[in-house]
Tab-separated table of C-alpha atoms in Angstrom:
chain	number	residue	atom	x	y	z
D	28	UNK	CA	112.820	7.922	188.477
D	29	UNK	CA	110.867	11.027	189.370
D	30	UNK	CA	107.997	10.653	191.909
D	31	UNK	CA	106.268	13.582	190.261
D	32	UNK	CA	104.615	14.177	186.914
D	33	UNK	CA	106.015	17.645	186.292
D	34	UNK	CA	103.888	18.084	183.208
D	35	UNK	CA	100.876	17.686	185.366
D	36	UNK	CA	102.246	20.203	187.819
D	37	UNK	CA	102.654	22.704	184.972
D	38	UNK	CA	99.148	21.996	183.689
D	39	UNK	CA	97.755	22.485	187.193
D	40	UNK	CA	99.152	26.072	187.418
D	41	UNK	CA	102.193	24.931	189.375
D	42	UNK	CA	100.259	23.684	192.388
D	43	UNK	CA	102.620	22.005	194.909
D	44	UNK	CA	102.194	18.246	194.635
D	45	UNK	CA	100.848	16.552	197.683
D	46	UNK	CA	102.382	13.490	199.236
D	47	UNK	CA	105.964	14.406	198.515
D	48	UNK	CA	108.125	16.470	200.963
D	49	UNK	CA	108.979	19.911	199.688
D	50	UNK	CA	112.628	19.184	200.343
D	51	UNK	CA	112.535	16.236	197.893
D	52	UNK	CA	110.691	18.333	195.273
D	53	UNK	CA	113.243	21.105	195.678
D	54	UNK	CA	116.201	18.718	195.335
D	55	UNK	CA	114.823	17.273	192.098
D	56	UNK	CA	114.060	20.678	190.640
D	57	UNK	CA	117.515	21.949	191.574
D	58	UNK	CA	119.114	19.078	189.715
D	59	UNK	CA	116.889	19.777	186.717
D	60	UNK	CA	118.250	23.396	186.603
D	61	UNK	CA	121.438	21.872	185.194
D	62	UNK	CA	119.739	19.571	182.732
D	63	UNK	CA	120.846	20.115	179.083
D	64	UNK	CA	117.298	19.419	178.016
D	65	UNK	CA	115.649	22.847	177.783
D	66	UNK	CA	112.158	21.363	178.393
D	67	UNK	CA	113.237	20.009	181.820
D	68	UNK	CA	115.403	23.006	182.674
D	69	UNK	CA	113.898	26.163	181.103
D	70	UNK	CA	110.285	25.107	180.747
D	71	UNK	CA	109.905	23.035	183.950
D	72	UNK	CA	112.444	23.533	186.725
D	73	UNK	CA	112.944	27.256	186.497
D	74	UNK	CA	109.327	28.364	186.157
D	75	UNK	CA	108.265	25.953	188.903
D	76	UNK	CA	110.830	27.249	191.414
D	77	UNK	CA	110.204	30.896	190.404
D	78	UNK	CA	106.431	30.508	190.764
D	79	UNK	CA	106.740	28.820	194.171
D	80	UNK	CA	109.099	31.541	195.417
D	81	UNK	CA	106.747	34.260	194.184
D	82	UNK	CA	103.730	32.584	195.838
D	83	UNK	CA	105.469	32.257	199.176
D	84	UNK	CA	105.911	28.470	199.225
D	85	UNK	CA	109.462	29.008	200.357
D	86	UNK	CA	108.931	31.966	202.665
D	87	UNK	CA	110.042	30.064	205.749
D	88	UNK	CA	112.900	28.472	203.852
D	89	UNK	CA	114.098	31.356	201.673
D	90	UNK	CA	117.589	31.656	203.200
D	91	UNK	CA	118.222	27.973	202.684
D	92	UNK	CA	116.898	27.979	199.133
D	93	UNK	CA	118.996	31.020	198.237
D	94	UNK	CA	122.094	29.412	199.757
D	95	UNK	CA	121.512	26.307	197.666
D	96	UNK	CA	121.303	28.445	194.515
D	97	UNK	CA	124.534	30.214	195.486
D	98	UNK	CA	126.231	26.823	195.670
D	99	UNK	CA	124.952	26.126	192.140
D	100	UNK	CA	126.845	29.258	190.925
D	101	UNK	CA	130.120	27.373	191.646
D	102	UNK	CA	129.261	24.193	189.852
D	103	UNK	CA	131.870	23.681	187.138
D	104	UNK	CA	132.903	27.322	187.280
D	105	UNK	CA	135.754	28.018	184.875
D	106	UNK	CA	134.789	25.337	182.330
D	107	UNK	CA	133.956	26.438	178.765
D	108	UNK	CA	131.352	24.994	176.454
D	109	UNK	CA	130.391	22.474	179.088
D	110	UNK	CA	126.861	21.608	180.248
D	111	UNK	CA	127.577	22.797	183.785
D	112	UNK	CA	126.893	26.328	182.590
D	113	UNK	CA	123.161	25.606	182.697
D	114	UNK	CA	123.254	24.890	186.456
D	115	UNK	CA	125.163	28.115	187.086
D	116	UNK	CA	123.056	30.314	184.828
D	117	UNK	CA	119.682	29.105	185.990
D	118	UNK	CA	120.745	29.052	189.620
D	119	UNK	CA	121.384	32.799	189.197
D	120	UNK	CA	117.779	33.306	187.963
D	121	UNK	CA	116.350	31.436	190.925
D	122	UNK	CA	118.554	33.274	193.341
D	123	UNK	CA	117.335	36.536	191.810
D	124	UNK	CA	113.789	35.318	192.506
D	125	UNK	CA	114.749	34.892	196.193
D	126	UNK	CA	116.082	38.429	196.262
D	127	UNK	CA	112.984	39.765	194.519
D	128	UNK	CA	110.727	38.028	197.103
D	129	UNK	CA	112.647	39.708	199.879
D	130	UNK	CA	112.447	43.046	198.042
D	131	UNK	CA	108.649	42.769	198.004
D	132	UNK	CA	108.202	41.271	201.428
D	133	UNK	CA	111.124	41.441	203.939
D	134	UNK	CA	111.981	37.863	204.813
D	135	UNK	CA	115.779	37.677	204.907
D	136	UNK	CA	118.386	39.482	207.007
D	137	UNK	CA	120.306	42.119	205.100
D	138	UNK	CA	123.576	40.284	205.636
D	139	UNK	CA	122.253	37.260	203.844
D	140	UNK	CA	121.235	39.335	200.806
D	141	UNK	CA	124.723	40.875	200.743
D	142	UNK	CA	126.185	37.349	200.825
D	143	UNK	CA	124.051	36.413	197.838
D	144	UNK	CA	125.212	39.555	196.071
D	145	UNK	CA	128.854	38.591	196.697
D	146	UNK	CA	128.158	35.149	195.277
D	147	UNK	CA	126.577	36.537	192.162
D	148	UNK	CA	129.349	39.071	191.589
D	149	UNK	CA	132.095	36.471	192.150
D	150	UNK	CA	130.477	34.069	189.725
D	151	UNK	CA	129.939	36.678	187.000
D	152	UNK	CA	133.566	37.814	187.145
D	153	UNK	CA	134.814	34.217	186.931
D	154	UNK	CA	132.328	32.918	184.362
D	155	UNK	CA	134.132	31.850	181.165
D	156	UNK	CA	131.242	30.218	179.220
D	157	UNK	CA	129.821	33.159	177.302
D	158	UNK	CA	127.446	31.244	174.976
D	159	UNK	CA	124.015	32.613	174.478
D	160	UNK	CA	121.783	30.142	172.658
D	161	UNK	CA	123.219	26.601	172.421
D	162	UNK	CA	121.769	24.604	169.516
D	163	UNK	CA	119.848	21.613	170.740
D	164	UNK	CA	120.114	22.687	174.380
D	165	UNK	CA	118.552	26.109	174.480
D	166	UNK	CA	119.693	29.171	176.439
D	167	UNK	CA	122.885	29.190	178.456
D	168	UNK	CA	122.983	33.014	178.652
D	169	UNK	CA	125.058	33.170	181.824
D	170	UNK	CA	125.978	36.885	181.443
D	171	UNK	CA	122.361	37.891	180.614
D	172	UNK	CA	121.012	35.966	183.602
D	173	UNK	CA	123.728	37.420	185.781
D	174	UNK	CA	122.751	40.879	184.596
D	175	UNK	CA	119.134	40.212	185.523
D	176	UNK	CA	120.279	39.137	189.006
D	177	UNK	CA	122.317	42.279	189.374
D	178	UNK	CA	119.287	44.353	188.448
D	179	UNK	CA	117.258	42.616	191.086
D	180	UNK	CA	119.963	43.171	193.693
D	181	UNK	CA	120.058	46.841	192.756
D	182	UNK	CA	116.404	47.146	193.876
D	183	UNK	CA	117.076	45.611	197.298
D	184	UNK	CA	116.509	47.893	200.279
D	185	UNK	CA	119.627	46.329	201.712
D	186	UNK	CA	121.725	47.971	198.989
D	187	UNK	CA	122.900	51.501	199.611
D	188	UNK	CA	125.440	53.657	197.749
D	189	UNK	CA	128.445	51.416	198.474
D	190	UNK	CA	126.704	48.258	197.240
D	191	UNK	CA	125.204	50.028	194.199
D	192	UNK	CA	128.678	51.222	193.296
D	193	UNK	CA	129.907	47.631	193.464
D	194	UNK	CA	127.104	46.587	191.088
D	195	UNK	CA	128.351	49.175	188.573
D	196	UNK	CA	131.890	47.976	189.091
D	197	UNK	CA	130.902	44.416	188.318
D	198	UNK	CA	129.140	45.528	185.128
D	199	UNK	CA	132.320	47.404	184.059
D	200	UNK	CA	134.568	44.479	184.954
D	201	UNK	CA	132.417	42.115	182.855
D	202	UNK	CA	132.497	44.516	179.906
D	203	UNK	CA	136.255	45.106	180.138
D	204	UNK	CA	137.208	41.462	180.623
D	205	UNK	CA	139.369	39.695	178.041
D	206	UNK	CA	137.105	37.434	176.026
D	207	UNK	CA	137.437	35.011	173.108
D	208	UNK	CA	133.967	35.693	171.814
D	209	UNK	CA	131.789	38.793	171.882
D	210	UNK	CA	128.382	38.894	173.459
D	211	UNK	CA	125.926	38.129	170.743
D	212	UNK	CA	122.531	37.502	172.318
D	213	UNK	CA	121.534	40.858	173.863
D	214	UNK	CA	123.869	40.722	176.883
D	215	UNK	CA	124.913	44.424	176.577
D	216	UNK	CA	121.187	45.382	176.668
D	217	UNK	CA	120.605	43.265	179.718
D	218	UNK	CA	123.644	44.808	181.455
D	219	UNK	CA	122.313	48.225	180.534
D	220	UNK	CA	118.909	47.348	181.998
D	221	UNK	CA	120.620	46.292	185.230
D	222	UNK	CA	122.486	49.597	185.247
D	223	UNK	CA	119.202	51.475	184.954
D	224	UNK	CA	117.920	49.841	188.179
D	225	UNK	CA	121.037	51.256	189.867
D	226	UNK	CA	120.510	54.705	188.391
D	227	UNK	CA	116.813	54.833	189.339
D	228	UNK	CA	117.761	54.474	193.013
D	229	UNK	CA	119.052	58.051	192.663
D	230	UNK	CA	121.726	57.437	195.280
D	231	UNK	CA	124.890	57.824	193.151
D	232	UNK	CA	125.943	61.332	192.049
D	233	UNK	CA	127.385	62.172	188.660
D	234	UNK	CA	130.771	62.478	190.340
D	235	UNK	CA	130.632	58.686	190.774
D	236	UNK	CA	128.920	57.863	187.507
D	237	UNK	CA	131.076	59.889	185.117
D	238	UNK	CA	134.389	58.129	186.038
D	239	UNK	CA	132.590	54.800	185.695
D	240	UNK	CA	131.431	55.676	182.148
D	241	UNK	CA	134.877	56.957	181.325
D	242	UNK	CA	136.463	53.659	182.348
D	243	UNK	CA	134.207	51.746	179.987
D	244	UNK	CA	134.722	54.347	177.257
D	245	UNK	CA	138.499	54.033	177.498
D	246	UNK	CA	138.164	50.284	176.998
D	247	UNK	CA	135.778	50.766	174.100
D	248	UNK	CA	138.183	53.185	172.408
D	249	UNK	CA	141.331	51.080	172.089
D	250	UNK	CA	142.351	47.393	172.401
D	251	UNK	CA	144.026	46.237	175.554
D	252	UNK	CA	147.767	46.795	175.575
D	253	UNK	CA	149.669	43.832	174.195
D	254	UNK	CA	146.527	42.188	172.795
D	255	UNK	CA	147.343	41.147	169.228
D	256	UNK	CA	144.029	39.518	168.452
D	257	UNK	CA	141.096	40.923	166.556
D	258	UNK	CA	140.833	44.423	168.238
D	259	UNK	CA	137.038	44.198	168.249
D	260	UNK	CA	137.318	41.339	170.771
D	261	UNK	CA	138.791	43.870	173.173
D	262	UNK	CA	136.501	46.795	172.442
D	263	UNK	CA	133.226	45.387	171.116
D	264	UNK	CA	131.405	44.516	174.346
D	265	UNK	CA	132.094	47.881	175.857
D	266	UNK	CA	131.063	49.712	172.653
D	267	UNK	CA	127.782	47.789	172.507
D	268	UNK	CA	127.017	48.615	176.149
D	269	UNK	CA	127.511	52.339	175.721
D	270	UNK	CA	125.042	52.298	172.863
D	271	UNK	CA	122.612	50.190	174.885
D	272	UNK	CA	122.782	52.458	177.905
D	273	UNK	CA	122.243	55.532	175.745
D	274	UNK	CA	119.155	53.888	174.313
D	275	UNK	CA	117.824	53.140	177.798
D	276	UNK	CA	118.379	56.667	178.984
D	277	UNK	CA	116.932	58.230	175.863
D	278	UNK	CA	113.821	56.058	175.549
D	279	UNK	CA	113.396	54.123	178.755
D	280	UNK	CA	110.701	54.640	181.331
D	281	UNK	CA	111.270	56.235	184.761
D	282	UNK	CA	114.381	58.281	183.895
D	283	UNK	CA	116.757	58.698	186.862
D	284	UNK	CA	117.522	62.108	188.299
D	285	UNK	CA	121.036	61.908	186.739
D	286	UNK	CA	119.641	61.459	183.226
D	287	UNK	CA	120.544	64.879	181.821
D	288	UNK	CA	124.125	64.931	183.083
D	289	UNK	CA	124.703	61.273	182.266
D	290	UNK	CA	123.349	61.760	178.727
D	291	UNK	CA	125.968	64.439	178.143
D	292	UNK	CA	128.737	62.086	179.342
D	293	UNK	CA	127.431	59.311	177.142
D	294	UNK	CA	127.181	61.527	174.046
D	295	UNK	CA	130.864	62.400	174.513
D	296	UNK	CA	131.687	58.722	174.992
D	297	UNK	CA	129.867	57.690	171.871
D	298	UNK	CA	131.398	60.483	169.810
D	299	UNK	CA	134.919	59.408	170.887
D	300	UNK	CA	134.321	55.705	170.259
D	301	UNK	CA	132.437	56.126	166.942
D	302	UNK	CA	134.319	58.974	165.317
D	303	UNK	CA	134.919	57.083	162.063
D	304	UNK	CA	131.230	56.477	161.647
D	305	UNK	CA	130.295	60.108	162.385
D	306	UNK	CA	132.584	61.622	159.785
D	307	UNK	CA	130.847	63.645	157.093
D	308	UNK	CA	131.858	62.081	153.720
D	309	UNK	CA	131.431	63.693	150.346
D	310	UNK	CA	131.200	61.807	147.098
């Protein structure tokens, strides 16, 4: 039984309860991140941990907290339509909060942030539970939460051109992976938003960006060789991402220095992957 009335903590603007060691509070909240009850997980555990990280409660313990969240990324990894996805997905969000805290106030050695980045990338590439909203249990949204974490990593001062290139490669790998269900809850838009954080660093030239777009375009254009399933399963996620990235570049704030060149590449990509919709038809 919990030693804390978490509803009261929420009502008190997330003040840290007195009389209970922080380690015990953290252990309970970490377990709650994997709870299938969205009130305990999404409305209690995550906002409490995120707020405490933002307010500096964990400043002296940030490496340990981040390492604990990285362990959560491996919980049940590989299982599909299993409740362990909640622990993985919400651990990613809290780990992103740890990175964001370090982005705003240097607290962690660069090597540790790179380790967290490796953990997030490895998890995203191995995640097989692609559900967005789960009836009765709320948001799983592993890919969307992973995209948010990638976007936070892309803002890290510890990430230079090599690391930013890896972020883009992870995005492409996720989009080009063989799936049994398409993203259906805004995941391409979240991946595009993460990509924009990479682009806004203005550290990757068009000579790097164009081949990356072309790789995704090739996957969006035709089904994987030997795949006899619904062809849209092979191409749909990549197609949706190209549209989402175009929208971000066309209408988003703080355009990157590469915007003009990249828009030309994307226009070509969208023409080649949507040629049937762009035909002029006469009645």
